[in-house]
PDB file of C-alpha atoms in Angstrom:
ATOM      1  CA  MET R  28      15.321  60.994 115.418  1.00 80.00           C
ATOM      2  CA  PHE R  29      18.889  59.837 114.974  1.00 95.00           C
ATOM      3  CA  ARG R  30      19.444  61.556 111.614  1.00 95.00           C
ATOM      4  CA  ILE R  31      20.070  64.966 113.204  1.00 96.00           C
ATOM      5  CA  LEU R  32      22.343  63.533 115.913  1.00 97.00           C
ATOM      6  CA  ILE R  33      24.465  61.621 113.391  1.00 97.00           C
ATOM      7  CA  LYS R  34      24.714  64.702 111.167  1.00 96.00           C
ATOM      8  CA  HIS R  35      25.757  66.806 114.169  1.00 96.00           C
ATOM      9  CA  ILE R  36      28.427  64.316 115.215  1.00 97.00           C
ATOM     10  CA  ARG R  37      29.773  63.971 111.658  1.00 97.00           C
ATOM     11  CA  GLN R  38      30.228  67.743 111.430  1.00 96.00           C
ATOM     12  CA  LYS R  39      32.876  67.378 114.137  1.00 97.00           C
ATOM     13  CA  VAL R  40      34.350  63.867 113.847  1.00 97.00           C
ATOM     14  CA  THR R  41      34.354  60.879 111.492  1.00 97.00           C
ATOM     15  CA  LEU R  42      31.920  58.084 112.281  1.00 96.00           C
ATOM     16  CA  SER R  43      31.851  54.769 110.406  1.00 96.00           C
ATOM     17  CA  GLU R  44      28.571  53.049 109.589  1.00 96.00           C
ATOM     18  CA  GLN R  45      29.439  50.429 112.238  1.00 97.00           C
ATOM     19  CA  ASP R  46      29.905  53.253 114.762  1.00 97.00           C
ATOM     20  CA  VAL R  47      26.488  54.647 113.837  1.00 97.00           C
ATOM     21  CA  VAL R  48      24.768  51.296 114.402  1.00 97.00           C
ATOM     22  CA  LEU R  49      26.502  50.850 117.769  1.00 97.00           C
ATOM     23  CA  LEU R  50      25.950  54.471 118.812  1.00 97.00           C
ATOM     24  CA  LYS R  51      22.175  54.143 118.477  1.00 97.00           C
ATOM     25  CA  THR R  52      22.129  51.395 121.122  1.00 98.00           C
ATOM     26  CA  PHE R  53      23.298  53.817 123.825  1.00 98.00           C
ATOM     27  CA  PHE R  54      20.318  56.186 123.566  1.00 98.00           C
ATOM     28  CA  VAL R  55      16.640  56.103 124.461  1.00 98.00           C
ATOM     29  CA  GLN R  56      14.030  58.223 122.728  1.00 97.00           C
ATOM     30  CA  LYS R  57      11.726  60.541 124.642  1.00 98.00           C
ATOM     31  CA  LYS R  58       8.967  62.944 123.692  1.00 98.00           C
ATOM     32  CA  LEU R  59       8.077  65.952 125.820  1.00 98.00           C
ATOM     33  CA  GLU R  60       4.909  67.987 125.539  1.00 98.00           C
ATOM     34  CA  LYS R  61       5.091  71.776 125.787  1.00 97.00           C
ATOM     35  CA  LYS R  62       5.827  72.796 129.433  1.00 96.00           C
ATOM     36  CA  GLN R  63       6.639  69.202 130.436  1.00 98.00           C
ATOM     37  CA  PHE R  64       9.740  68.846 132.601  1.00 98.00           C
ATOM     38  CA  LEU R  65      12.748  66.726 131.744  1.00 98.00           C
ATOM     39  CA  LEU R  66      14.407  67.635 135.053  1.00 98.00           C
ATOM     40  CA  ARG R  67      13.392  69.430 138.238  1.00 97.00           C
ATOM     41  CA  GLU R  68      15.677  71.148 140.702  1.00 97.00           C
ATOM     42  CA  GLY R  69      16.679  68.732 143.480  1.00 97.00           C
ATOM     43  CA  GLU R  70      16.538  65.596 141.324  1.00 98.00           C
ATOM     44  CA  ILE R  71      19.627  63.800 140.068  1.00 97.00           C
ATOM     45  CA  CYS R  72      20.138  64.508 136.362  1.00 97.00           C
ATOM     46  CA  ASN R  73      20.235  61.022 134.892  1.00 97.00           C
ATOM     47  CA  TYR R  74      20.451  61.991 131.234  1.00 97.00           C
ATOM     48  CA  PHE R  75      22.383  64.129 128.803  1.00 97.00           C
ATOM     49  CA  ALA R  76      19.728  65.075 126.229  1.00 98.00           C
ATOM     50  CA  PHE R  77      20.103  65.750 122.528  1.00 98.00           C
ATOM     51  CA  VAL R  78      17.239  67.763 121.018  1.00 98.00           C
ATOM     52  CA  SER R  79      16.091  66.097 117.794  1.00 97.00           C
ATOM     53  CA  ARG R  80      13.066  68.347 117.441  1.00 97.00           C
ATOM     54  CA  GLY R  81      11.666  71.238 119.456  1.00 96.00           C
ATOM     55  CA  ILE R  82      13.117  73.669 121.990  1.00 96.00           C
ATOM     56  CA  LEU R  83      13.957  73.237 125.673  1.00 98.00           C
ATOM     57  CA  LYS R  84      15.167  75.663 128.298  1.00 97.00           C
ATOM     58  CA  SER R  85      17.166  75.263 131.484  1.00 97.00           C
ATOM     59  CA  PHE R  86      16.484  77.663 134.331  1.00 97.00           C
ATOM     60  CA  MET R  87      16.675  78.387 138.036  1.00 96.00           C
ATOM     61  CA  THR R  88      13.950  80.033 140.069  1.00 92.00           C
ATOM     62  CA  ASP R  89      15.224  82.880 142.259  1.00 89.00           C
ATOM     63  CA  GLU R  90      14.099  83.814 145.782  1.00 90.00           C
ATOM     64  CA  LYS R  91      11.398  86.104 144.296  1.00 89.00           C
ATOM     65  CA  GLY R  92       9.934  83.253 142.259  1.00 87.00           C
ATOM     66  CA  GLN R  93      11.314  84.580 138.960  1.00 88.00           C
ATOM     67  CA  ASP R  94      12.728  82.114 136.450  1.00 91.00           C
ATOM     68  CA  ARG R  95      16.300  82.847 135.355  1.00 93.00           C
ATOM     69  CA  ILE R  96      16.973  81.082 132.072  1.00 94.00           C
ATOM     70  CA  SER R  97      20.507  79.842 131.517  1.00 93.00           C
ATOM     71  CA  LEU R  98      20.113  78.088 128.151  1.00 93.00           C
ATOM     72  CA  PHE R  99      17.800  77.568 125.217  1.00 94.00           C
ATOM     73  CA  ALA R 100      18.396  74.244 123.463  1.00 95.00           C
ATOM     74  CA  PHE R 101      17.182  74.104 119.868  1.00 94.00           C
ATOM     75  CA  GLU R 102      17.169  71.203 117.426  1.00 95.00           C
ATOM     76  CA  GLY R 103      20.721  69.860 117.245  1.00 95.00           C
ATOM     77  CA  TRP R 104      21.704  71.084 120.720  1.00 95.00           C
ATOM     78  CA  TRP R 105      22.515  69.198 123.916  1.00 97.00           C
ATOM     79  CA  ILE R 106      21.062  70.079 127.328  1.00 97.00           C
ATOM     80  CA  SER R 107      21.615  68.868 130.878  1.00 97.00           C
ATOM     81  CA  ASP R 108      22.427  69.993 134.392  1.00 97.00           C
ATOM     82  CA  PHE R 109      25.949  68.873 133.676  1.00 94.00           C
ATOM     83  CA  ASN R 110      27.248  69.112 137.247  1.00 95.00           C
ATOM     84  CA  SER R 111      24.415  66.875 138.428  1.00 97.00           C
ATOM     85  CA  PHE R 112      24.887  64.504 135.477  1.00 97.00           C
ATOM     86  CA  ILE R 113      28.651  64.047 135.944  1.00 94.00           C
ATOM     87  CA  ASN R 114      28.961  64.319 139.736  1.00 96.00           C
ATOM     88  CA  ARG R 115      25.646  62.588 140.559  1.00 95.00           C
ATOM     89  CA  GLU R 116      24.593  65.537 142.757  1.00 96.00           C
ATOM     90  CA  LYS R 117      21.166  67.127 143.100  1.00 97.00           C
ATOM     91  CA  ALA R 118      20.303  69.363 140.150  1.00 97.00           C
ATOM     92  CA  LEU R 119      20.279  73.124 140.586  1.00 96.00           C
ATOM     93  CA  LEU R 120      18.478  73.578 137.277  1.00 97.00           C
ATOM     94  CA  ASN R 121      15.041  72.824 135.912  1.00 98.00           C
ATOM     95  CA  ILE R 122      14.704  71.758 132.282  1.00 98.00           C
ATOM     96  CA  ASP R 123      11.407  71.894 130.424  1.00 98.00           C
ATOM     97  CA  ALA R 124      10.035  72.020 126.901  1.00 98.00           C
ATOM     98  CA  ILE R 125       9.105  75.355 125.326  1.00 97.00           C
ATOM     99  CA  GLU R 126       7.328  73.438 122.575  1.00 96.00           C
ATOM    100  CA  ASN R 127       6.570  69.787 121.856  1.00 97.00           C
ATOM    101  CA  SER R 128       9.976  68.150 121.571  1.00 98.00           C
ATOM    102  CA  GLU R 129      11.711  64.891 120.724  1.00 98.00           C
ATOM    103  CA  LEU R 130      14.900  63.946 122.535  1.00 98.00           C
ATOM    104  CA  LEU R 131      17.600  61.318 122.481  1.00 98.00           C
ATOM    105  CA  LEU R 132      18.743  60.594 126.028  1.00 98.00           C
ATOM    106  CA  ILE R 133      21.971  58.999 127.136  1.00 98.00           C
ATOM    107  CA  SER R 134      22.435  57.893 130.738  1.00 98.00           C
ATOM    108  CA  PHE R 135      25.638  58.539 132.645  1.00 96.00           C
ATOM    109  CA  GLU R 136      26.557  54.852 132.468  1.00 97.00           C
ATOM    110  CA  ASN R 137      25.936  54.701 128.719  1.00 98.00           C
ATOM    111  CA  TYR R 138      27.809  57.954 128.217  1.00 97.00           C
ATOM    112  CA  GLU R 139      30.861  56.370 129.851  1.00 96.00           C
ATOM    113  CA  ARG R 140      30.459  53.141 127.838  1.00 97.00           C
ATOM    114  CA  LEU R 141      29.939  55.042 124.578  1.00 97.00           C
ATOM    115  CA  THR R 142      33.218  56.927 124.865  1.00 96.00           C
ATOM    116  CA  LEU R 143      35.044  53.652 125.532  1.00 96.00           C
ATOM    117  CA  LYS R 144      33.371  51.654 122.744  1.00 97.00           C
ATOM    118  CA  ILE R 145      33.570  54.451 120.145  1.00 97.00           C
ATOM    119  CA  PRO R 146      36.701  56.431 121.109  1.00 96.00           C
ATOM    120  CA  VAL R 147      36.076  59.194 118.557  1.00 97.00           C
ATOM    121  CA  MET R 148      33.030  60.169 120.659  1.00 98.00           C
ATOM    122  CA  ASP R 149      35.384  61.263 123.425  1.00 96.00           C
ATOM    123  CA  ARG R 150      36.826  63.801 120.974  1.00 97.00           C
ATOM    124  CA  TYR R 151      33.333  64.824 119.855  1.00 97.00           C
ATOM    125  CA  PHE R 152      32.256  65.589 123.422  1.00 96.00           C
ATOM    126  CA  ARG R 153      35.526  67.436 124.114  1.00 96.00           C
ATOM    127  CA  ILE R 154      34.826  69.680 121.118  1.00 96.00           C
ATOM    128  CA  LEU R 155      31.311  70.328 122.454  1.00 95.00           C
ATOM    129  CA  TYR R 156      32.634  71.267 125.894  1.00 94.00           C
ATOM    130  CA  GLN R 157      35.266  73.590 124.447  1.00 94.00           C
ATOM    131  CA  ASN R 158      32.652  75.353 122.318  1.00 93.00           C
ATOM    132  CA  SER R 159      30.314  75.585 125.301  1.00 91.00           C
ATOM    133  CA  LEU R 160      32.996  77.149 127.477  1.00 90.00           C
ATOM    134  CA  VAL R 161      33.836  79.731 124.822  1.00 92.00           C
ATOM    135  CA  THR R 162      30.132  80.575 124.432  1.00 87.00           C
ATOM    136  CA  LYS R 163      29.620  80.936 128.193  1.00 87.00           C
ATOM    137  CA  ASP R 164      32.716  83.147 128.529  1.00 89.00           C
ATOM    138  CA  ARG R 165      31.503  85.352 125.674  1.00 86.00           C
ATOM    139  CA  ARG R 166      28.012  85.574 127.185  1.00 83.00           C
ATOM    140  CA  LEU R 167      29.450  86.585 130.574  1.00 85.00           C
ATOM    141  CA  MET R 168      31.627  89.292 129.019  1.00 86.00           C
ATOM    142  CA  ILE R 169      28.733  90.685 126.976  1.00 84.00           C
ATOM    143  CA  SER R 170      26.475  90.592 130.011  1.00 82.00           C
ATOM    144  CA  ASN R 171      28.962  92.531 132.136  1.00 83.00           C
ATOM    145  CA  LYS R 172      29.948  95.246 129.677  1.00 88.00           C
ATOM    146  CA  SER R 173      27.032  95.763 127.298  1.00 89.00           C
ATOM    147  CA  THR R 174      23.898  97.853 127.281  1.00 91.00           C
ATOM    148  CA  ALA R 175      20.498  96.165 127.140  1.00 90.00           C
ATOM    149  CA  GLU R 176      20.264  96.846 123.409  1.00 90.00           C
ATOM    150  CA  GLU R 177      23.767  95.466 122.781  1.00 89.00           C
ATOM    151  CA  LYS R 178      22.892  92.302 124.742  1.00 91.00           C
ATOM    152  CA  TYR R 179      19.768  91.774 122.673  1.00 91.00           C
ATOM    153  CA  LEU R 180      21.506  92.475 119.358  1.00 89.00           C
ATOM    154  CA  SER R 181      24.360  90.133 120.218  1.00 88.00           C
ATOM    155  CA  LEU R 182      21.899  87.380 121.073  1.00 89.00           C
ATOM    156  CA  VAL R 183      19.832  87.632 117.889  1.00 88.00           C
ATOM    157  CA  GLN R 184      22.910  88.025 115.683  1.00 88.00           C
ATOM    158  CA  THR R 185      24.511  84.939 117.208  1.00 85.00           C
ATOM    159  CA  ASN R 186      21.300  82.914 117.071  1.00 85.00           C
ATOM    160  CA  PRO R 187      18.578  84.421 114.818  1.00 85.00           C
ATOM    161  CA  GLU R 188      16.207  81.536 115.698  1.00 82.00           C
ATOM    162  CA  ILE R 189      15.782  82.985 119.169  1.00 85.00           C
ATOM    163  CA  ALA R 190      14.014  86.133 117.970  1.00 82.00           C
ATOM    164  CA  LYS R 191      11.741  84.058 115.719  1.00 85.00           C
ATOM    165  CA  LYS R 192      10.831  81.209 118.079  1.00 89.00           C
ATOM    166  CA  ILE R 193      11.185  82.492 121.651  1.00 92.00           C
ATOM    167  CA  SER R 194       8.815  84.904 123.375  1.00 91.00           C
ATOM    168  CA  HIS R 195      10.165  88.277 124.457  1.00 87.00           C
ATOM    169  CA  THR R 196       9.386  87.319 128.084  1.00 92.00           C
ATOM    170  CA  LEU R 197      11.703  84.298 127.894  1.00 94.00           C
ATOM    171  CA  ILE R 198      14.377  86.315 126.073  1.00 93.00           C
ATOM    172  CA  ALA R 199      14.160  88.935 128.822  1.00 92.00           C
ATOM    173  CA  SER R 200      14.691  86.254 131.474  1.00 92.00           C
ATOM    174  CA  TYR R 201      17.689  84.871 129.584  1.00 92.00           C
ATOM    175  CA  LEU R 202      19.283  88.328 129.250  1.00 92.00           C
ATOM    176  CA  GLY R 203      18.427  89.450 132.783  1.00 89.00           C
ATOM    177  CA  LEU R 204      16.206  92.259 131.490  1.00 91.00           C
ATOM    178  CA  SER R 205      12.553  93.124 131.898  1.00 91.00           C
ATOM    179  CA  PRO R 206      10.033  92.153 129.205  1.00 92.00           C
ATOM    180  CA  GLU R 207       9.263  95.865 128.801  1.00 93.00           C
ATOM    181  CA  THR R 208      12.898  96.581 127.988  1.00 93.00           C
ATOM    182  CA  ILE R 209      12.889  93.876 125.301  1.00 91.00           C
ATOM    183  CA  SER R 210       9.672  95.334 123.843  1.00 90.00           C
ATOM    184  CA  ARG R 211      11.223  98.821 123.720  1.00 91.00           C
ATOM    185  CA  ILE R 212      14.366  97.508 122.038  1.00 91.00           C
ATOM    186  CA  ARG R 213      12.359  95.549 119.448  1.00 86.00           C
ATOM    187  CA  LYS R 214      10.180  98.581 118.730  1.00 85.00           C
ATOM    188  CA  LYS R 215      13.222 100.848 118.372  1.00 84.00           C
ATOM    189  CA  LEU R 216      14.932  98.402 115.998  1.00 80.00           C
ATOM    190  CA  LEU R 217      11.772  98.060 113.930  1.00 77.00           C
ATOM    191  CA  PHE R 218      11.752 101.799 113.211  1.00 77.00           C
ATOM    192  CA  GLN R 219      15.451 102.150 112.440  1.00 70.00           C
TER     193      GLN R 219
END
């Protein structure tokens, strides 16, 4: 489980073998079955989760009972209700597994200890947050100025795994479109 995490970290910062041994002590391993929840709205988010295998999604349920997906987390991605995790407030998001998944979880306390014991991890997380902010800004701009087809194309060009591994219903929820619209776009693109 740790191989993917270590590889991911080393793509951004330098970790010694001693750091790797110590780093592993801060995490717990968890397996989720398909549709099993890691977090439910209203709970305190106690863990920042690294996806070693599988796919998770974070979402809110609107007043009409429709799920509004905010993130898909594939292998090598992190997922959390970060406001709840950092500020110890009730979560606004739900997080569940789209498929059977394996996670490495770090608690808030261990997250704080990790960045003190292995200072380069503070830089690693800063890089993650910067990249996340850029991605969210880009997604917001695309969402506000693009057609449905442009939104879909941008999504699958940025992350081709989504079109292969995620149902059109979940993609529609993520993009704020109807499943029928996604089907029409896919059909149109198939015949171009």
